Amino acid sequence: MRAALISPLNARGRAEEVVERISRAILLGLLVDGEQLPTEAEFADQLGVSPMTLREALAILRQQGLVETLRGRNGGSFVRRPEDPPLAPLEERLRSTTVSELRDLADEQLAVSGTAARLAAERASAANVRRLLHLVEQLAAAKGVGARIRADSRFHLEVAMASQSERLTRLEVSLQAELTALLWLPLEPQPVLEDVVAEHHAIAVAIAEEDGERARNLAERHVERNLRRIVEMHLGLRGD
């Protein structure tokens, strides 16, 4: 997950991309509250940008309340993650995203998540399986939008990591950042949480039992169900 976060950006020198990459990592729980970021020189080098670009991005993140910079001997830049993300911007993003765009994202996730689950069933370690089952329990116990986003996304990222494919992991990080927060907007009644927990558990068991085809089929069905949920929420926000 760290490799996916700090790999060089596609376009050099854009502070907005740095802001998006770091804020995405904070939202998904890849960077935890209170964690110290690398030094500016080291972090800029990891991201493939100039120190000036990184300083500009950190200034924006400070304005957003996601990073705090302290001076002095024990100073540095530290993550400040809110317990729950602000909902209004997420609702507006879901409202303004077209059904066609949502379907395109789901099509990509169908390919990525299905393949990752199949490979994870072949390649996952015992530690991967333990983490997957723990993340299922974590989602079941999660209270609030932020906790559910983090537990949900971390499960899928763990599946991708268990596939031992760096490319699939990078793609899954990007997809989770675009979709998962929208899926947990409080716009529908819950038994949804119970349904998602059951689907995650079934995927984890298939991986543990090294059944690649079942893991792939379950992961793909999970994506398809999520697409139906998110389209219904989108249409509800638009009043269609």
XYZ file of N, CA and C in Angstrom:
720
model
N 0.827 -1.194 0.000
C 0.000 0.000 0.000
C 0.864 1.248 0.000
N 1.969 1.214 0.775
C 2.859 2.377 0.799
C 3.453 2.624 -0.575
N 3.829 1.549 -1.281
C 4.404 1.713 -2.614
C 3.405 2.388 -3.547
N 2.129 2.015 -3.417
C 1.109 2.619 -4.259
C 0.909 4.088 -3.926
N 1.093 4.430 -2.664
C 0.901 5.819 -2.242
C 2.034 6.704 -2.702
N 3.279 6.256 -2.514
C 4.401 7.161 -2.720
C 5.131 6.935 -4.038
N 4.532 6.141 -4.930
C 5.146 5.995 -6.246
C 5.075 7.329 -6.981
N 6.008 7.589 -7.898
C 6.040 8.884 -8.578
C 4.727 9.198 -9.277
N 4.374 10.465 -9.277
C 3.152 10.909 -9.928
C 3.302 10.820 -11.439
N 2.163 10.700 -12.125
C 2.209 10.598 -13.582
C 2.657 11.895 -14.233
N 2.241 13.006 -13.686
C 2.631 14.306 -14.235
C 3.421 15.056 -13.174
N 4.614 15.475 -13.523
C 5.496 16.094 -12.547
C 5.084 17.544 -12.297
N 5.314 17.983 -11.045
C 5.218 19.402 -10.746
C 3.835 19.929 -10.482
N 2.848 19.078 -10.226
C 1.501 19.582 -9.996
C 1.121 19.397 -8.543
N 1.010 20.516 -7.822
C 0.688 20.447 -6.395
C -0.666 19.805 -6.161
N -1.615 20.039 -7.086
C -2.952 19.478 -6.918
C -2.915 17.951 -6.882
N -2.040 17.354 -7.692
C -1.925 15.896 -7.687
C -1.358 15.387 -6.370
N -0.412 16.133 -5.818
C 0.169 15.745 -4.530
C -0.903 15.811 -3.446
N -1.683 16.891 -3.461
C -2.767 17.056 -2.490
C -3.751 15.891 -2.610
N -4.125 15.556 -3.834
C -5.083 14.471 -4.040
C -4.519 13.144 -3.541
N -3.233 12.882 -3.836
C -2.613 11.613 -3.444
C -2.561 11.483 -1.915
N -2.150 12.559 -1.241
C -1.997 12.482 0.215
C -3.364 12.466 0.900
N -4.288 13.300 0.457
C -5.616 13.332 1.081
C -6.333 12.001 0.874
N -6.118 11.377 -0.276
C -6.695 10.066 -0.553
C -6.143 9.029 0.420
N -4.843 9.078 0.655
C -4.223 8.124 1.585
C -4.738 8.315 3.005
N -5.000 9.564 3.379
C -5.534 9.850 4.711
C -6.965 9.328 4.825
N -7.779 9.582 3.798
C -9.174 9.131 3.813
C -9.268 7.619 3.925
N -8.408 6.903 3.196
C -8.460 5.440 3.185
C -7.779 4.811 4.389
N -7.132 5.629 5.217
C -6.469 5.093 6.393
C -5.079 4.555 6.126
N -4.521 4.832 4.939
C -3.143 4.421 4.656
C -2.162 5.263 5.458
N -2.546 6.492 5.726
C -1.805 7.357 6.648
C -2.704 7.581 7.851
N -2.211 7.316 9.037
C -3.062 7.353 10.229
C -2.894 8.682 10.958
N -3.883 8.998 11.769
C -3.866 10.242 12.522
C -2.632 10.303 13.424
N -1.919 11.404 13.338
C -0.734 11.602 14.146
C 0.550 11.108 13.516
N 0.458 10.419 12.403
C 1.664 9.889 11.752
C 2.505 11.027 11.181
N 3.795 10.934 11.367
C 4.704 11.946 10.836
C 5.054 11.606 9.398
N 4.920 12.593 8.511
C 5.298 12.408 7.116
C 6.817 12.469 6.983
N 7.371 11.915 5.911
C 8.822 12.024 5.699
C 9.253 13.488 5.594
N 10.546 13.719 5.706
C 11.056 15.081 5.524
C 10.676 15.574 4.125
N 10.636 16.893 3.953
C 10.218 17.450 2.663
C 11.089 16.936 1.526
N 12.409 16.901 1.744
C 13.308 16.452 0.678
C 13.045 14.990 0.328
N 12.866 14.150 1.347
C 12.634 12.718 1.123
C 11.284 12.473 0.464
N 10.249 13.157 0.961
C 8.897 12.947 0.435
C 8.795 13.449 -1.001
N 9.421 14.605 -1.287
C 9.411 15.137 -2.648
C 10.084 14.157 -3.605
N 11.176 13.558 -3.157
C 11.882 12.595 -3.991
C 11.028 11.347 -4.227
N 10.318 10.871 -3.196
C 9.456 9.697 -3.337
C 8.324 9.951 -4.324
N 7.775 11.163 -4.292
C 6.644 11.501 -5.150
C 7.074 11.959 -6.535
N 8.364 12.223 -6.723
C 8.853 12.660 -8.023
C 8.508 14.094 -8.351
N 8.469 14.960 -7.317
C 8.173 16.377 -7.528
C 9.277 17.209 -6.885
N 9.266 18.493 -7.165
C 10.255 19.374 -6.564
C 9.858 19.684 -5.123
N 10.832 20.025 -4.262
C 10.498 20.428 -2.890
C 9.531 21.606 -2.848
N 9.655 22.529 -3.802
C 8.746 23.678 -3.832
C 7.308 23.229 -4.074
N 7.117 22.270 -4.989
C 5.775 21.744 -5.258
C 5.204 21.065 -4.032
N 6.038 20.288 -3.343
C 5.572 19.617 -2.130
C 5.191 20.625 -1.059
N 5.992 21.675 -0.895
C 5.651 22.700 0.114
C 4.318 23.355 -0.213
N 4.067 23.605 -1.492
C 2.784 24.189 -1.904
C 1.634 23.240 -1.561
N 1.835 21.944 -1.823
C 0.793 20.954 -1.520
C 0.549 20.864 -0.018
N 1.612 20.868 0.784
C 1.449 20.791 2.235
C 0.714 22.006 2.769
N 0.948 23.174 2.150
C 0.228 24.389 2.573
C -1.271 24.226 2.348
N -1.644 23.623 1.203
C -3.069 23.393 0.914
C -3.647 22.390 1.907
N -2.897 21.332 2.188
C -3.368 20.314 3.134
C -3.516 20.889 4.539
N -2.641 21.823 4.908
C -2.788 22.490 6.219
C -4.077 23.310 6.247
N -4.379 24.003 5.151
C -5.614 24.788 5.087
C -6.838 23.888 5.196
N -6.735 22.668 4.682
C -7.848 21.715 4.737
C -7.927 20.991 6.081
N -6.944 21.239 6.960
C -6.937 20.600 8.269
C -6.488 19.157 8.263
N -5.833 18.721 7.175
C -5.402 17.335 7.073
C -3.947 17.138 7.489
N -3.199 18.212 7.566
C -1.785 18.155 7.952
C -1.501 19.307 8.905
N -0.683 19.033 9.899
C -0.211 20.068 10.829
C 1.308 20.039 10.820
N 1.923 21.210 10.677
C 3.383 21.301 10.668
C 3.853 21.986 11.939
N 4.738 21.303 12.649
C 5.285 21.821 13.893
C 6.756 22.161 13.699
N 7.193 23.214 14.329
C 8.588 23.638 14.237
C 9.362 23.125 15.445
N 10.667 23.226 15.357
C 11.490 22.878 16.510
C 12.138 21.521 16.380
N 12.765 21.102 17.471
C 13.574 19.887 17.491
C 12.766 18.648 17.118
N 11.546 18.559 17.616
C 10.694 17.405 17.331
C 9.615 17.743 16.306
N 9.924 18.727 15.473
C 8.947 19.205 14.511
C 8.845 18.318 13.277
N 8.003 18.760 12.364
C 7.752 18.050 11.118
C 6.289 18.195 10.740
N 5.882 17.520 9.695
C 4.495 17.550 9.253
C 3.799 16.264 9.688
N 2.618 16.416 10.317
C 1.898 15.283 10.901
C 0.490 15.205 10.317
N 0.001 13.986 10.148
C -1.342 13.756 9.630
C -2.371 14.120 10.693
N -3.408 14.817 10.284
C -4.555 15.126 11.150
C -5.810 14.672 10.430
N -6.213 13.437 10.742
C -7.340 12.843 10.034
C -8.626 13.026 10.819
N -9.650 13.636 10.228
C -10.941 13.733 10.923
C -11.566 12.343 11.066
N -12.330 12.154 12.115
C -12.970 10.858 12.338
C -13.887 10.497 11.177
N -14.658 11.477 10.701
C -15.545 11.278 9.553
C -15.257 12.349 8.519
N -15.306 12.012 7.225
C -15.084 13.028 6.197
C -16.293 13.951 6.104
N -16.118 15.188 5.622
C -17.271 16.060 5.400
C -18.182 15.457 4.336
N -19.472 15.390 4.614
C -20.379 14.670 3.727
C -20.852 15.499 2.544
N -20.981 16.808 2.720
C -21.524 17.640 1.639
C -20.715 17.533 0.350
N -19.365 17.618 0.399
C -18.602 17.474 -0.854
C -18.757 16.094 -1.483
N -18.881 15.047 -0.651
C -19.067 13.701 -1.197
C -20.430 13.575 -1.876
N -21.451 14.136 -1.250
C -22.782 14.088 -1.864
C -22.795 14.839 -3.184
N -22.126 15.983 -3.233
C -22.082 16.757 -4.470
C -21.321 15.987 -5.551
N -20.243 15.304 -5.164
C -19.488 14.523 -6.148
C -20.342 13.394 -6.702
N -21.103 12.717 -5.830
C -21.973 11.644 -6.309
C -23.083 12.196 -7.191
N -23.647 13.338 -6.810
C -24.726 13.939 -7.594
C -24.250 14.324 -8.995
N -23.012 14.833 -9.078
C -22.517 15.356 -10.352
C -21.867 14.294 -11.232
N -21.623 13.102 -10.684
C -21.053 12.014 -11.481
C -22.173 11.317 -12.231
N -21.998 11.116 -13.529
C -23.060 10.505 -14.330
C -23.110 9.001 -14.101
N -24.243 8.407 -14.444
C -24.388 6.956 -14.349
C -23.359 6.267 -15.236
N -23.104 6.844 -16.409
C -22.116 6.271 -17.318
C -20.724 6.273 -16.687
N -20.361 7.357 -16.004
C -19.062 7.434 -15.341
C -18.968 6.431 -14.191
N -20.054 6.293 -13.436
C -20.068 5.306 -12.347
C -19.914 3.896 -12.900
N -20.572 3.631 -14.022
C -20.475 2.302 -14.624
C -19.064 2.040 -15.139
N -18.422 3.056 -15.710
C -17.049 2.894 -16.189
C -16.098 2.559 -15.037
N -16.280 3.258 -13.906
C -15.450 2.962 -12.733
C -15.678 1.529 -12.255
N -16.944 1.126 -12.234
C -17.264 -0.227 -11.784
C -16.706 -1.271 -12.745
N -16.723 -0.974 -14.052
C -16.152 -1.908 -15.026
C -14.668 -2.128 -14.747
N -13.959 -1.029 -14.448
C -12.535 -1.156 -14.142
C -12.331 -1.945 -12.851
N -13.162 -1.652 -11.849
C -13.006 -2.357 -10.583
C -13.367 -3.832 -10.725
N -14.306 -4.134 -11.599
C -14.670 -5.523 -11.852
C -13.442 -6.313 -12.307
N -12.693 -5.725 -13.239
C -11.497 -6.396 -13.755
C -10.405 -6.491 -12.695
N -10.177 -5.379 -11.983
C -9.084 -5.333 -11.006
C -9.386 -6.221 -9.804
N -10.560 -6.040 -9.201
C -10.885 -6.783 -7.979
C -11.059 -8.271 -8.237
N -11.675 -8.620 -9.362
C -11.848 -10.036 -9.677
C -10.518 -10.742 -9.880
N -9.630 -10.106 -10.637
C -8.314 -10.703 -10.876
C -7.500 -10.768 -9.588
N -7.550 -9.684 -8.793
C -6.800 -9.667 -7.531
C -7.267 -10.779 -6.604
N -8.581 -10.999 -6.517
C -9.108 -12.049 -5.634
C -8.667 -13.431 -6.110
N -8.692 -13.651 -7.430
C -8.263 -14.955 -7.962
C -6.787 -15.206 -7.659
N -5.951 -14.181 -7.880
C -4.523 -14.350 -7.617
C -4.242 -14.471 -6.121
N -5.015 -13.750 -5.315
C -4.824 -13.837 -3.862
C -5.077 -15.250 -3.365
N -6.063 -15.933 -3.964
C -6.347 -17.311 -3.564
C -5.155 -18.225 -3.860
N -4.355 -17.858 -4.854
C -3.179 -18.663 -5.202
C -1.947 -18.266 -4.394
N -1.877 -16.964 -4.003
C -0.611 -16.432 -3.502
C -0.655 -15.912 -2.069
N -1.826 -15.792 -1.478
C -1.927 -15.168 -0.152
C -1.177 -15.968 0.901
N -0.537 -15.250 1.803
C 0.114 -15.884 2.948
C -0.907 -16.075 4.069
N -0.526 -16.825 5.074
C -1.398 -16.990 6.242
C -1.639 -15.651 6.926
N -0.639 -14.784 6.900
C -0.793 -13.457 7.505
C -1.801 -12.620 6.723
N -1.780 -12.710 5.391
C -2.780 -12.008 4.574
C -4.190 -12.452 4.951
N -4.379 -13.765 5.067
C -5.708 -14.296 5.390
C -6.158 -13.816 6.764
N -5.252 -13.820 7.731
C -5.612 -13.337 9.075
C -6.036 -11.874 9.020
N -5.308 -11.069 8.248
C -5.662 -9.646 8.153
C -7.010 -9.465 7.469
N -7.281 -10.259 6.447
C -8.577 -10.160 5.768
C -9.717 -10.461 6.733
N -9.594 -11.528 7.499
C -10.652 -11.892 8.451
C -10.782 -10.844 9.555
N -9.646 -10.280 9.974
C -9.693 -9.207 10.974
C -10.400 -7.982 10.413
N -10.151 -7.658 9.142
C -10.787 -6.491 8.530
C -12.285 -6.700 8.339
N -12.712 -7.940 8.141
C -14.148 -8.242 8.106
C -14.770 -7.902 9.459
N -14.120 -8.326 10.541
C -14.619 -8.023 11.889
C -14.593 -6.521 12.150
N -13.552 -5.864 11.658
C -13.422 -4.426 11.866
C -14.566 -3.671 11.197
N -14.945 -4.088 9.996
C -16.064 -3.442 9.311
C -17.366 -3.709 10.058
N -17.560 -4.926 10.526
C -18.788 -5.263 11.253
C -18.955 -4.393 12.491
N -17.838 -4.027 13.126
C -17.888 -3.238 14.361
C -17.782 -1.734 14.113
N -17.571 -1.328 12.862
C -17.304 0.087 12.562
C -18.529 0.951 12.835
N -18.297 2.053 13.517
C -19.345 3.039 13.783
C -18.983 4.323 13.057
N -19.884 4.832 12.284
C -19.637 6.091 11.594
C -19.099 5.882 10.189
N -19.292 6.916 9.360
C -18.931 6.855 7.951
C -17.432 6.646 7.773
N -16.615 7.414 8.496
C -15.171 7.333 8.322
C -14.622 5.957 8.630
N -15.071 5.362 9.722
C -14.588 4.032 10.111
C -15.003 2.979 9.091
N -16.189 3.115 8.532
C -16.648 2.139 7.540
C -15.881 2.286 6.226
N -15.620 3.514 5.831
C -14.817 3.737 4.624
C -13.456 3.076 4.784
N -12.813 3.306 5.922
C -11.453 2.791 6.117
C -11.433 1.262 6.168
N -12.388 0.660 6.892
C -12.405 -0.802 6.994
C -12.743 -1.450 5.657
N -13.684 -0.868 4.929
C -14.079 -1.393 3.619
C -12.902 -1.320 2.651
N -12.309 -0.146 2.531
C -11.222 0.034 1.555
C -10.000 -0.796 1.925
N -9.686 -0.879 3.213
C -8.512 -1.650 3.615
C -8.680 -3.136 3.277
N -9.914 -3.639 3.367
C -10.149 -5.037 2.992
C -9.765 -5.258 1.533
N -10.258 -4.398 0.649
C -9.978 -4.572 -0.777
C -8.502 -4.344 -1.096
N -7.886 -3.433 -0.391
C -6.452 -3.215 -0.595
C -5.649 -4.423 -0.112
N -6.094 -5.047 0.961
C -5.405 -6.247 1.457
C -5.530 -7.397 0.455
N -6.705 -7.525 -0.176
C -6.859 -8.539 -1.228
C -5.871 -8.272 -2.355
N -5.773 -7.003 -2.771
C -4.853 -6.651 -3.856
C -3.411 -6.918 -3.449
N -3.053 -6.578 -2.208
C -1.697 -6.843 -1.744
C -1.419 -8.342 -1.694
N -2.426 -9.123 -1.307
C -2.255 -10.574 -1.238
C -2.053 -11.183 -2.619
N -2.485 -10.480 -3.669
C -2.268 -10.960 -5.035
C -0.808 -10.851 -5.443
N -0.043 -10.077 -4.661
C 1.383 -9.850 -4.907
C 1.623 -9.174 -6.256
N 0.641 -8.362 -6.684
C 0.777 -7.589 -7.918
C 0.813 -6.113 -7.559
N 1.956 -5.469 -7.790
C 2.067 -4.049 -7.468
C 1.147 -3.213 -8.351
N 1.012 -3.590 -9.614
C 0.138 -2.825 -10.518
C -1.325 -2.916 -10.084
N -1.779 -4.121 -9.744
C -3.156 -4.259 -9.288
C -3.389 -3.475 -7.999
N -2.401 -3.473 -7.113
C -2.538 -2.733 -5.860
C -2.658 -1.238 -6.126
N -1.845 -0.722 -7.024
C -1.934 0.709 -7.354
C -3.298 1.053 -7.932
N -3.789 0.204 -8.835
C -5.101 0.453 -9.424
C -6.198 0.381 -8.365
N -6.098 -0.576 -7.440
C -7.113 -0.709 -6.391
C -7.108 0.503 -5.468
N -5.937 1.022 -5.132
C -5.869 2.234 -4.311
C -6.644 3.367 -4.983
N -6.399 3.566 -6.273
C -7.072 4.640 -7.000
C -8.579 4.435 -7.040
N -9.012 3.204 -7.301
C -10.445 2.917 -7.370
C -11.121 3.078 -6.017
N -10.471 2.611 -4.960
C -11.037 2.767 -3.624
C -11.214 4.239 -3.276
N -10.249 5.056 -3.667
C -10.339 6.493 -3.375
C -11.505 7.140 -4.098
N -11.805 6.674 -5.293
C -12.884 7.280 -6.079
C -14.264 6.803 -5.652
N -14.376 5.545 -5.224
C -15.698 4.954 -5.035
C -16.118 4.715 -3.590
N -15.201 4.279 -2.735
C -15.619 3.754 -1.441
C -16.296 4.787 -0.559
N -15.760 6.008 -0.536
C -16.379 7.039 0.306
C -17.818 7.301 -0.121
N -18.086 7.234 -1.424
C -19.449 7.465 -1.915
C -20.388 6.345 -1.487
N -19.860 5.123 -1.426
C -20.707 3.975 -1.070
C -21.222 4.041 0.362
N -20.510 4.767 1.238
C -20.912 4.801 2.647
C -21.599 6.099 3.043
N -22.005 6.891 2.045
C -22.834 8.051 2.376
C -24.116 7.567 3.056
N -24.548 8.232 4.135
C -25.736 7.755 4.873
C -27.031 8.151 4.164
N -27.227 7.552 2.989
C -28.387 7.916 2.171
C -29.377 6.767 2.035
N -29.097 5.642 2.689
C -29.985 4.493 2.571
C -30.032 3.758 3.900
N -31.103 3.002 4.162
C -31.177 2.275 5.430
C -30.146 1.167 5.518
N -29.746 0.782 6.685
C -28.809 -0.309 6.904
C -29.589 -1.499 7.401
N -29.690 -2.507 6.648
C -28.933 -3.753 6.624
C -27.817 -3.791 5.615
N -27.515 -2.653 4.918
C -26.424 -2.641 3.947
C -25.112 -3.089 4.594
N -24.831 -2.625 5.806
C -23.583 -2.992 6.476
C -23.491 -4.501 6.623
N -24.551 -5.138 7.065
C -24.535 -6.592 7.246
C -24.294 -7.311 5.923
N -24.891 -6.797 4.856
C -24.710 -7.412 3.543
C -23.257 -7.332 3.088
N -22.650 -6.158 3.245
C -21.266 -5.970 2.810
C -20.321 -6.839 3.644
N -20.555 -6.895 4.940
C -19.731 -7.733 5.813
C -19.810 -9.192 5.361
N -21.015 -9.661 5.055
C -21.187 -11.056 4.612
C -20.450 -11.303 3.298
N -20.494 -10.336 2.379
C -19.806 -10.492 1.098
C -18.292 -10.511 1.289
N -17.774 -9.628 2.140
C -16.340 -9.620 2.432
C -15.912 -10.955 3.049
N -16.722 -11.454 3.972
C -16.372 -12.705 4.644
C -16.312 -13.854 3.639
N -17.256 -13.894 2.724
C -17.275 -14.958 1.726
C -16.032 -14.891 0.838
N -15.623 -13.689 0.448
C -14.411 -13.527 -0.368
C -13.190 -14.005 0.414
N -13.098 -13.594 1.687
C -11.954 -13.980 2.516
C -11.875 -15.494 2.678
N -13.018 -16.149 2.879
C -13.030 -17.609 3.047
C -12.589 -18.296 1.757
N -13.057 -17.803 0.603
C -12.651 -18.400 -0.674
C -11.145 -18.273 -0.881
N -10.581 -17.123 -0.495
C -9.129 -16.940 -0.598
C -8.415 -17.891 0.357
N -8.919 -17.996 1.586
C -8.302 -18.892 2.570
C -8.331 -20.342 2.096
N -9.387 -20.725 1.383
C -9.521 -22.100 0.896
C -8.858 -22.301 -0.464
N -8.172 -21.265 -0.951
C -7.408 -21.316 -2.196
C -8.288 -21.664 -3.393
N -9.529 -21.159 -3.372
C -10.472 -21.380 -4.475
C -10.530 -20.114 -5.314
N -9.652 -20.028 -6.309
C -9.508 -18.809 -7.086
C -10.747 -18.418 -7.873
N -11.404 -19.392 -8.503
C -12.585 -19.066 -9.307
C -13.725 -18.565 -8.432
N -13.918 -19.215 -7.285
C -14.985 -18.748 -6.376
C -14.653 -17.365 -5.845
N -13.396 -17.119 -5.501
C -12.997 -15.793 -5.007
C -13.239 -14.734 -6.067
N -12.879 -15.039 -7.320
C -13.097 -14.072 -8.404
C -14.584 -13.808 -8.602
N -15.396 -14.867 -8.661
C -16.836 -14.688 -8.876
C -17.474 -13.875 -7.758
N -17.090 -14.153 -6.515
C -17.639 -13.417 -5.375
C -17.222 -11.946 -5.418
N -15.962 -11.688 -5.764
C -15.485 -10.311 -5.843
C -16.211 -9.548 -6.944
N -16.434 -10.189 -8.081
C -17.136 -9.525 -9.181
C -18.590 -9.248 -8.824
N -19.247 -10.205 -8.162
C -20.639 -9.978 -7.746
C -20.715 -8.837 -6.733
N -19.716 -8.758 -5.864
C -19.660 -7.671 -4.878
C -19.583 -6.318 -5.584
N -18.756 -6.206 -6.608
C -18.647 -4.954 -7.371
C -19.971 -4.628 -8.058
N -20.611 -5.625 -8.640
C -21.882 -5.396 -9.331
C -22.967 -4.917 -8.358
N -22.999 -5.496 -7.158
C -23.980 -5.053 -6.154
C -23.675 -3.622 -5.711
N -22.394 -3.309 -5.532
C -22.020 -1.952 -5.162
C -22.435 -0.952 -6.235
N -22.291 -1.338 -7.509
C -22.705 -0.450 -8.597
C -24.200 -0.176 -8.511
N -25.004 -1.207 -8.284
C -26.446 -0.992 -8.164
C -26.760 -0.038 -7.009
N -26.074 -0.218 -5.867
C -26.297 0.655 -4.711
C -25.960 2.094 -5.034
N -24.810 2.301 -5.649
C -24.339 3.667 -5.857
C -25.170 4.374 -6.919
N -25.630 3.638 -7.927
C -26.506 4.246 -8.935
C -27.840 4.645 -8.307
N -28.382 3.783 -7.442
C -29.635 4.132 -6.760
C -29.471 5.378 -5.900
N -28.335 5.478 -5.199
C -28.091 6.667 -4.372
C -27.938 7.910 -5.243
N -27.240 7.765 -6.358
C -27.066 8.884 -7.298
C -28.423 9.372 -7.808
N -29.273 8.449 -8.235
C -30.592 8.839 -8.756
C -31.443 9.454 -7.650
N -31.305 8.954 -6.415
C -32.051 9.532 -5.298
C -31.630 10.967 -5.013
N -30.333 11.251 -5.096
C -29.854 12.620 -4.882
C -30.352 13.566 -5.964
N -30.458 13.069 -7.178
C -30.922 13.904 -8.300
C -32.432 13.990 -8.353
N -33.111 13.142 -7.575
C -34.566 13.153 -7.589
C -35.159 12.491 -8.817
N -34.353 11.627 -9.498
C -34.823 10.954 -10.709
C -35.674 9.728 -10.357
